[in-house]
Amino acid sequence: MTVNTELGLSYELDMDINLAGAGALPVNWQQIRFTSAIAPVHSPVMADAATYDDEGAQNQVKIGETGSVSFTVQNNRNPDGTYLPEVQMLLNAAKPGTRGNQAAVEVRYYDSEGADYAFQGIFSVDVARQTTGNAEIGGWTVTLTSRGPIKVIANPYAENPVEGAPAISSALPAAAVAGSQLTIKGSGFTGTTGATGVKVGAVNATSYVVAGDNVIVAVVPAGSAGSAPITVTRGSEASDPFPYTRGA
């Protein structure tokens, strides 16, 4: 019997960071944008449980695991020149002199198509400049080393049908203010164009980039703080308004 399959792609892995802080509640998940080469490693911690019954042979038993995640992130800035909030949080945790929880971040990483591959943990952070040439796009090489166990979690990506109108599943960060970037996740975004493609409340986004069928990065327009449902319109089809409360 022939089974139709689709190839998995290297970029189908997303990472979020808790902007509220490592282990802090309520969580404020922000996608780590413009990443490449995400490489999680879960290494078993083994102990020799041999007894006389093993007749001199080793009896290695897994008693835990250690985790690490390495990746690169492109150096993109906000309109005011500051780094994106998720990058700034990684840099803060890696600053000389940081100790303990100040030197840690909480991260989750998961299959972006909704498969059963999703993990979350608290990590220490090491950051190094990726490029140092005279005329290159800036970036950072990040290595996260687990502090404590890596948890298996339900995949936070809510898969929606690609066909039909666009659908929004999340918009982060919460309470974004005018001029800041807003990551909108969902499905059916490919083909979204024009000034009215993304609205925050009744106002067109200042600008936006369709980063894939599942992700749009928009700049929040001027407006007052309060309820501002987000809509994405592709051609003649519009998403249902996604509840969102914006900052000023």
PDB file of C-alpha atoms in Angstrom:
ATOM      1  CA  MET A   1       0.000   0.000   0.000  1.00  0.00           C
ATOM      2  CA  THR A   2       1.334   3.421  -0.964  1.00  0.00           C
ATOM      3  CA  VAL A   3       1.105   6.088   1.717  1.00  0.00           C
ATOM      4  CA  ASN A   4       1.307   9.745   0.757  1.00  0.00           C
ATOM      5  CA  THR A   5       3.733  11.599   2.969  1.00  0.00           C
ATOM      6  CA  GLU A   6       5.222  15.067   3.219  1.00  0.00           C
ATOM      7  CA  LEU A   7       8.869  15.767   3.931  1.00  0.00           C
ATOM      8  CA  GLY A   8       9.553  17.458   7.250  1.00  0.00           C
ATOM      9  CA  LEU A   9      11.560  20.653   6.930  1.00  0.00           C
ATOM     10  CA  SER A  10      14.381  21.944   9.094  1.00  0.00           C
ATOM     11  CA  TYR A  11      12.620  25.215   9.883  1.00  0.00           C
ATOM     12  CA  GLU A  12       9.557  23.516  11.363  1.00  0.00           C
ATOM     13  CA  LEU A  13      10.756  24.112  14.924  1.00  0.00           C
ATOM     14  CA  ASP A  14       9.754  27.119  16.987  1.00  0.00           C
ATOM     15  CA  MET A  15      11.130  28.504  20.254  1.00  0.00           C
ATOM     16  CA  ASP A  16       9.473  30.772  22.805  1.00  0.00           C
ATOM     17  CA  ILE A  17      10.954  32.542  25.827  1.00  0.00           C
ATOM     18  CA  ASN A  18       9.091  33.568  28.975  1.00  0.00           C
ATOM     19  CA  LEU A  19       9.526  37.339  29.156  1.00  0.00           C
ATOM     20  CA  ALA A  20       8.133  37.293  32.712  1.00  0.00           C
ATOM     21  CA  GLY A  21      11.323  35.525  33.849  1.00  0.00           C
ATOM     22  CA  ALA A  22      12.521  31.978  34.465  1.00  0.00           C
ATOM     23  CA  GLY A  23       9.756  30.155  36.320  1.00  0.00           C
ATOM     24  CA  ALA A  24       7.732  33.363  36.758  1.00  0.00           C
ATOM     25  CA  LEU A  25       3.941  33.454  36.625  1.00  0.00           C
ATOM     26  CA  PRO A  26       1.867  34.444  34.814  1.00  0.00           C
ATOM     27  CA  VAL A  27       3.968  33.421  31.855  1.00  0.00           C
ATOM     28  CA  ASN A  28       4.453  35.792  28.929  1.00  0.00           C
ATOM     29  CA  TRP A  29       5.609  33.689  26.010  1.00  0.00           C
ATOM     30  CA  GLN A  30       7.369  35.492  23.173  1.00  0.00           C
ATOM     31  CA  GLN A  31       8.544  33.691  20.064  1.00  0.00           C
ATOM     32  CA  ILE A  32      12.294  33.936  19.519  1.00  0.00           C
ATOM     33  CA  ARG A  33      12.210  35.353  16.016  1.00  0.00           C
ATOM     34  CA  PHE A  34      14.739  35.175  13.164  1.00  0.00           C
ATOM     35  CA  THR A  35      16.376  31.972  14.417  1.00  0.00           C
ATOM     36  CA  SER A  36      18.379  29.370  12.506  1.00  0.00           C
ATOM     37  CA  ALA A  37      20.164  26.098  13.263  1.00  0.00           C
ATOM     38  CA  ILE A  38      18.053  25.226  16.335  1.00  0.00           C
ATOM     39  CA  ALA A  39      19.627  22.041  17.732  1.00  0.00           C
ATOM     40  CA  PRO A  40      18.142  20.555  20.920  1.00  0.00           C
ATOM     41  CA  VAL A  41      20.096  17.724  22.576  1.00  0.00           C
ATOM     42  CA  HIS A  42      18.711  15.519  25.354  1.00  0.00           C
ATOM     43  CA  SER A  43      21.570  13.451  26.816  1.00  0.00           C
ATOM     44  CA  PRO A  44      20.815  10.603  29.251  1.00  0.00           C
ATOM     45  CA  VAL A  45      22.349  10.568  32.727  1.00  0.00           C
ATOM     46  CA  MET A  46      23.296   6.963  33.455  1.00  0.00           C
ATOM     47  CA  ALA A  47      24.120   5.063  36.644  1.00  0.00           C
ATOM     48  CA  ASP A  48      25.577   1.592  37.000  1.00  0.00           C
ATOM     49  CA  ALA A  49      22.973  -0.579  38.737  1.00  0.00           C
ATOM     50  CA  ALA A  50      24.999  -3.796  38.411  1.00  0.00           C
ATOM     51  CA  THR A  51      24.639  -6.548  41.021  1.00  0.00           C
ATOM     52  CA  TYR A  52      26.029 -10.044  41.276  1.00  0.00           C
ATOM     53  CA  ASP A  53      23.121 -11.129  39.069  1.00  0.00           C
ATOM     54  CA  ASP A  54      24.772  -9.312  36.145  1.00  0.00           C
ATOM     55  CA  GLU A  55      27.821 -11.574  36.459  1.00  0.00           C
ATOM     56  CA  GLY A  56      30.355  -8.801  36.011  1.00  0.00           C
ATOM     57  CA  ALA A  57      28.537  -7.011  33.172  1.00  0.00           C
ATOM     58  CA  GLN A  58      27.561  -3.373  33.406  1.00  0.00           C
ATOM     59  CA  ASN A  59      23.892  -2.587  33.970  1.00  0.00           C
ATOM     60  CA  GLN A  60      23.485   1.014  32.906  1.00  0.00           C
ATOM     61  CA  VAL A  61      20.189   2.557  33.948  1.00  0.00           C
ATOM     62  CA  LYS A  62      18.969   5.952  32.862  1.00  0.00           C
ATOM     63  CA  ILE A  63      18.215   8.083  35.932  1.00  0.00           C
ATOM     64  CA  GLY A  64      17.666  11.417  34.243  1.00  0.00           C
ATOM     65  CA  GLU A  65      18.851  13.605  31.427  1.00  0.00           C
ATOM     66  CA  THR A  66      20.639  16.833  30.738  1.00  0.00           C
ATOM     67  CA  GLY A  67      19.532  19.146  27.990  1.00  0.00           C
ATOM     68  CA  SER A  68      21.027  21.807  25.786  1.00  0.00           C
ATOM     69  CA  VAL A  69      19.791  23.895  22.881  1.00  0.00           C
ATOM     70  CA  SER A  70      22.070  25.752  20.503  1.00  0.00           C
ATOM     71  CA  PHE A  71      20.890  28.158  17.815  1.00  0.00           C
ATOM     72  CA  THR A  72      21.689  31.377  16.035  1.00  0.00           C
ATOM     73  CA  VAL A  73      19.529  34.483  15.995  1.00  0.00           C
ATOM     74  CA  GLN A  74      19.742  37.331  13.534  1.00  0.00           C
ATOM     75  CA  ASN A  75      20.335  40.803  14.967  1.00  0.00           C
ATOM     76  CA  ASN A  76      17.092  42.661  14.267  1.00  0.00           C
ATOM     77  CA  ARG A  77      16.216  45.930  16.018  1.00  0.00           C
ATOM     78  CA  ASN A  78      13.030  47.723  16.973  1.00  0.00           C
ATOM     79  CA  PRO A  79      12.300  51.069  15.284  1.00  0.00           C
ATOM     80  CA  ASP A  80      13.875  52.890  18.266  1.00  0.00           C
ATOM     81  CA  GLY A  81      17.159  50.985  17.842  1.00  0.00           C
ATOM     82  CA  THR A  82      16.721  48.593  20.774  1.00  0.00           C
ATOM     83  CA  TYR A  83      17.049  44.841  20.370  1.00  0.00           C
ATOM     84  CA  LEU A  84      13.965  42.661  20.134  1.00  0.00           C
ATOM     85  CA  PRO A  85      12.754  41.814  23.667  1.00  0.00           C
ATOM     86  CA  GLU A  86      13.537  38.107  23.417  1.00  0.00           C
ATOM     87  CA  VAL A  87      17.111  38.843  22.277  1.00  0.00           C
ATOM     88  CA  GLN A  88      17.607  41.431  25.016  1.00  0.00           C
ATOM     89  CA  MET A  89      16.479  38.891  27.600  1.00  0.00           C
ATOM     90  CA  LEU A  90      19.036  36.364  26.362  1.00  0.00           C
ATOM     91  CA  LEU A  91      21.777  39.020  26.416  1.00  0.00           C
ATOM     92  CA  ASN A  92      20.813  40.110  29.934  1.00  0.00           C
ATOM     93  CA  ALA A  93      21.033  36.541  31.232  1.00  0.00           C
ATOM     94  CA  ALA A  94      24.497  36.150  29.682  1.00  0.00           C
ATOM     95  CA  LYS A  95      25.954  39.406  31.047  1.00  0.00           C
ATOM     96  CA  PRO A  96      29.110  39.161  33.153  1.00  0.00           C
ATOM     97  CA  GLY A  97      28.279  39.265  36.838  1.00  0.00           C
ATOM     98  CA  THR A  98      24.859  37.647  36.565  1.00  0.00           C
ATOM     99  CA  ARG A  99      24.256  34.784  38.968  1.00  0.00           C
ATOM    100  CA  GLY A 100      21.529  32.297  39.790  1.00  0.00           C
ATOM    101  CA  ASN A 101      18.066  33.016  38.417  1.00  0.00           C
ATOM    102  CA  GLN A 102      19.261  36.268  36.823  1.00  0.00           C
ATOM    103  CA  ALA A 103      21.465  34.151  34.572  1.00  0.00           C
ATOM    104  CA  ALA A 104      18.624  31.826  33.536  1.00  0.00           C
ATOM    105  CA  VAL A 105      15.755  31.870  31.059  1.00  0.00           C
ATOM    106  CA  GLU A 106      12.685  29.707  30.614  1.00  0.00           C
ATOM    107  CA  VAL A 107      12.271  28.374  27.092  1.00  0.00           C
ATOM    108  CA  ARG A 108       9.971  26.011  25.269  1.00  0.00           C
ATOM    109  CA  TYR A 109      10.622  24.512  21.842  1.00  0.00           C
ATOM    110  CA  TYR A 110       8.242  22.514  19.696  1.00  0.00           C
ATOM    111  CA  ASP A 111       7.327  21.252  16.255  1.00  0.00           C
ATOM    112  CA  SER A 112       5.670  24.161  14.459  1.00  0.00           C
ATOM    113  CA  GLU A 113       3.289  21.874  12.568  1.00  0.00           C
ATOM    114  CA  GLY A 114       1.707  20.438  15.725  1.00  0.00           C
ATOM    115  CA  ALA A 115       3.475  17.054  15.999  1.00  0.00           C
ATOM    116  CA  ASP A 116       4.085  15.390  19.373  1.00  0.00           C
ATOM    117  CA  TYR A 117       7.471  17.023  19.946  1.00  0.00           C
ATOM    118  CA  ALA A 118       7.394  19.776  22.560  1.00  0.00           C
ATOM    119  CA  PHE A 119       9.614  20.490  25.573  1.00  0.00           C
ATOM    120  CA  GLN A 120      10.115  23.173  28.204  1.00  0.00           C
ATOM    121  CA  GLY A 121      12.801  23.955  30.750  1.00  0.00           C
ATOM    122  CA  ILE A 122      14.940  26.505  32.562  1.00  0.00           C
ATOM    123  CA  PHE A 123      18.382  27.109  31.105  1.00  0.00           C
ATOM    124  CA  SER A 124      21.614  28.957  31.781  1.00  0.00           C
ATOM    125  CA  VAL A 125      22.675  31.117  28.844  1.00  0.00           C
ATOM    126  CA  ASP A 126      25.871  31.647  26.853  1.00  0.00           C
ATOM    127  CA  VAL A 127      25.844  34.186  24.009  1.00  0.00           C
ATOM    128  CA  ALA A 128      28.590  35.056  21.520  1.00  0.00           C
ATOM    129  CA  ARG A 129      28.622  37.371  18.505  1.00  0.00           C
ATOM    130  CA  GLN A 130      28.136  35.349  15.350  1.00  0.00           C
ATOM    131  CA  THR A 131      29.633  37.726  12.781  1.00  0.00           C
ATOM    132  CA  THR A 132      32.465  40.221  13.128  1.00  0.00           C
ATOM    133  CA  GLY A 133      33.211  41.274   9.555  1.00  0.00           C
ATOM    134  CA  ASN A 134      33.208  44.804   8.197  1.00  0.00           C
ATOM    135  CA  ALA A 135      29.921  44.503   6.291  1.00  0.00           C
ATOM    136  CA  GLU A 136      27.845  41.553   7.484  1.00  0.00           C
ATOM    137  CA  ILE A 137      24.398  41.015   8.940  1.00  0.00           C
ATOM    138  CA  GLY A 138      24.783  40.876  12.704  1.00  0.00           C
ATOM    139  CA  GLY A 139      23.796  37.889  14.747  1.00  0.00           C
ATOM    140  CA  TRP A 140      24.347  35.892  17.908  1.00  0.00           C
ATOM    141  CA  THR A 141      25.236  32.289  18.647  1.00  0.00           C
ATOM    142  CA  VAL A 142      23.296  31.110  21.695  1.00  0.00           C
ATOM    143  CA  THR A 143      23.849  28.000  23.811  1.00  0.00           C
ATOM    144  CA  LEU A 144      21.322  27.069  26.492  1.00  0.00           C
ATOM    145  CA  THR A 145      22.263  24.515  29.171  1.00  0.00           C
ATOM    146  CA  SER A 146      19.486  22.965  31.237  1.00  0.00           C
ATOM    147  CA  ARG A 147      19.040  23.620  34.941  1.00  0.00           C
ATOM    148  CA  GLY A 148      17.003  20.718  36.227  1.00  0.00           C
ATOM    149  CA  PRO A 149      14.738  18.459  34.193  1.00  0.00           C
ATOM    150  CA  ILE A 150      13.400  19.106  30.727  1.00  0.00           C
ATOM    151  CA  LYS A 151       9.617  18.754  30.802  1.00  0.00           C
ATOM    152  CA  VAL A 152       7.549  17.140  28.075  1.00  0.00           C
ATOM    153  CA  ILE A 153       4.620  19.473  27.337  1.00  0.00           C
ATOM    154  CA  ALA A 154       1.582  19.520  25.104  1.00  0.00           C
ATOM    155  CA  ASN A 155       2.494  21.157  21.821  1.00  0.00           C
ATOM    156  CA  PRO A 156       1.435  24.810  22.181  1.00  0.00           C
ATOM    157  CA  TYR A 157       1.063  25.242  18.456  1.00  0.00           C
ATOM    158  CA  ALA A 158      -2.643  25.138  17.583  1.00  0.00           C
ATOM    159  CA  GLU A 159      -2.769  23.660  14.092  1.00  0.00           C
ATOM    160  CA  ASN A 160      -5.432  25.142  11.840  1.00  0.00           C
ATOM    161  CA  PRO A 161      -6.401  24.162   8.303  1.00  0.00           C
ATOM    162  CA  VAL A 162      -4.361  25.924   5.622  1.00  0.00           C
ATOM    163  CA  GLU A 163      -7.386  26.105   3.328  1.00  0.00           C
ATOM    164  CA  GLY A 164     -10.016  28.763   3.861  1.00  0.00           C
ATOM    165  CA  ALA A 165      -9.707  32.059   5.656  1.00  0.00           C
ATOM    166  CA  PRO A 166      -6.645  32.956   7.736  1.00  0.00           C
ATOM    167  CA  ALA A 167      -6.867  31.872  11.379  1.00  0.00           C
ATOM    168  CA  ILE A 168      -5.038  33.456  14.340  1.00  0.00           C
ATOM    169  CA  SER A 169      -3.977  31.308  17.304  1.00  0.00           C
ATOM    170  CA  SER A 170      -1.775  33.733  19.265  1.00  0.00           C
ATOM    171  CA  ALA A 171      -0.377  37.270  19.324  1.00  0.00           C
ATOM    172  CA  LEU A 172       2.690  38.040  21.438  1.00  0.00           C
ATOM    173  CA  PRO A 173       3.827  39.920  23.398  1.00  0.00           C
ATOM    174  CA  ALA A 174       0.772  40.982  25.340  1.00  0.00           C
ATOM    175  CA  ALA A 175       0.022  44.698  25.615  1.00  0.00           C
ATOM    176  CA  ALA A 176       2.425  45.705  22.841  1.00  0.00           C
ATOM    177  CA  VAL A 177       2.694  49.476  22.410  1.00  0.00           C
ATOM    178  CA  ALA A 178       2.777  51.632  19.287  1.00  0.00           C
ATOM    179  CA  GLY A 179       5.955  51.082  17.267  1.00  0.00           C
ATOM    180  CA  SER A 180       6.784  47.716  18.813  1.00  0.00           C
ATOM    181  CA  GLN A 181       6.756  44.386  17.019  1.00  0.00           C
ATOM    182  CA  LEU A 182       3.935  41.897  17.405  1.00  0.00           C
ATOM    183  CA  THR A 183       4.273  38.247  16.388  1.00  0.00           C
ATOM    184  CA  ILE A 184       0.993  36.816  15.111  1.00  0.00           C
ATOM    185  CA  LYS A 185       0.801  33.039  14.741  1.00  0.00           C
ATOM    186  CA  GLY A 186      -1.826  30.936  13.072  1.00  0.00           C
ATOM    187  CA  SER A 187      -2.385  29.597   9.571  1.00  0.00           C
ATOM    188  CA  GLY A 188      -3.313  30.652   6.059  1.00  0.00           C
ATOM    189  CA  PHE A 189      -1.177  33.818   6.055  1.00  0.00           C
ATOM    190  CA  THR A 190       0.605  33.217   2.752  1.00  0.00           C
ATOM    191  CA  GLY A 191      -0.651  35.710   0.182  1.00  0.00           C
ATOM    192  CA  THR A 192      -1.529  38.422   2.701  1.00  0.00           C
ATOM    193  CA  THR A 193      -0.601  41.750   1.094  1.00  0.00           C
ATOM    194  CA  GLY A 194      -1.567  45.404   1.089  1.00  0.00           C
ATOM    195  CA  ALA A 195      -1.996  48.069   3.735  1.00  0.00           C
ATOM    196  CA  THR A 196      -5.183  46.507   5.118  1.00  0.00           C
ATOM    197  CA  GLY A 197      -3.771  42.986   5.438  1.00  0.00           C
ATOM    198  CA  VAL A 198      -3.230  43.255   9.191  1.00  0.00           C
ATOM    199  CA  LYS A 199      -5.321  45.368  11.537  1.00  0.00           C
ATOM    200  CA  VAL A 200      -4.875  46.017  15.238  1.00  0.00           C
ATOM    201  CA  GLY A 201      -8.311  47.117  16.280  1.00  0.00           C
ATOM    202  CA  ALA A 202      -9.671  49.238  13.457  1.00  0.00           C
ATOM    203  CA  VAL A 203      -6.234  50.566  12.467  1.00  0.00           C
ATOM    204  CA  ASN A 204      -3.908  49.116   9.830  1.00  0.00           C
ATOM    205  CA  ALA A 205      -0.604  47.807  11.160  1.00  0.00           C
ATOM    206  CA  THR A 206       2.193  50.296  10.499  1.00  0.00           C
ATOM    207  CA  SER A 207       3.954  47.551   8.553  1.00  0.00           C
ATOM    208  CA  TYR A 208       4.138  43.783   8.556  1.00  0.00           C
ATOM    209  CA  VAL A 209       6.141  40.895   7.153  1.00  0.00           C
ATOM    210  CA  VAL A 210       4.628  37.509   6.316  1.00  0.00           C
ATOM    211  CA  ALA A 211       7.399  35.273   7.662  1.00  0.00           C
ATOM    212  CA  GLY A 212       5.609  32.103   6.587  1.00  0.00           C
ATOM    213  CA  ASP A 213       2.162  30.612   6.285  1.00  0.00           C
ATOM    214  CA  ASN A 214       2.030  30.442  10.078  1.00  0.00           C
ATOM    215  CA  VAL A 215       3.736  33.676  11.202  1.00  0.00           C
ATOM    216  CA  ILE A 216       3.299  37.408  10.614  1.00  0.00           C
ATOM    217  CA  VAL A 217       5.509  39.994  12.319  1.00  0.00           C
ATOM    218  CA  ALA A 218       3.682  43.342  12.456  1.00  0.00           C
ATOM    219  CA  VAL A 219       4.482  46.780  13.842  1.00  0.00           C
ATOM    220  CA  VAL A 220       1.760  48.056  16.193  1.00  0.00           C
ATOM    221  CA  PRO A 221       0.159  51.280  14.893  1.00  0.00           C
ATOM    222  CA  ALA A 222      -0.566  54.382  16.937  1.00  0.00           C
ATOM    223  CA  GLY A 223      -3.617  54.098  19.146  1.00  0.00           C
ATOM    224  CA  SER A 224      -5.010  54.098  22.644  1.00  0.00           C
ATOM    225  CA  ALA A 225      -4.496  51.320  25.182  1.00  0.00           C
ATOM    226  CA  GLY A 226      -7.331  48.841  25.466  1.00  0.00           C
ATOM    227  CA  SER A 227      -9.186  46.231  23.459  1.00  0.00           C
ATOM    228  CA  ALA A 228      -7.873  45.973  19.881  1.00  0.00           C
ATOM    229  CA  PRO A 229      -8.890  42.691  18.202  1.00  0.00           C
ATOM    230  CA  ILE A 230      -6.444  41.601  15.517  1.00  0.00           C
ATOM    231  CA  THR A 231      -7.549  40.547  12.051  1.00  0.00           C
ATOM    232  CA  VAL A 232      -5.617  39.197   9.073  1.00  0.00           C
ATOM    233  CA  THR A 233      -7.129  39.563   5.613  1.00  0.00           C
ATOM    234  CA  ARG A 234      -5.894  37.568   2.611  1.00  0.00           C
ATOM    235  CA  GLY A 235      -7.660  38.618  -0.542  1.00  0.00           C
ATOM    236  CA  SER A 236     -11.395  38.485   0.137  1.00  0.00           C
ATOM    237  CA  GLU A 237     -11.037  36.235   3.201  1.00  0.00           C
ATOM    238  CA  ALA A 238     -10.551  37.600   6.706  1.00  0.00           C
ATOM    239  CA  SER A 239      -9.767  35.842   9.961  1.00  0.00           C
ATOM    240  CA  ASP A 240     -12.103  35.952  12.903  1.00  0.00           C
ATOM    241  CA  PRO A 241     -11.076  38.854  15.170  1.00  0.00           C
ATOM    242  CA  PHE A 242      -8.504  37.610  17.679  1.00  0.00           C
ATOM    243  CA  PRO A 243      -9.026  39.159  21.147  1.00  0.00           C
ATOM    244  CA  TYR A 244      -6.074  41.370  22.052  1.00  0.00           C
ATOM    245  CA  THR A 245      -5.448  44.164  24.532  1.00  0.00           C
ATOM    246  CA  ARG A 246      -2.834  46.623  23.343  1.00  0.00           C
ATOM    247  CA  GLY A 247      -0.718  49.171  25.160  1.00  0.00           C
ATOM    248  CA  ALA A 248      -0.695  52.881  24.338  1.00  0.00           C
TER     249      ALA A 248
END
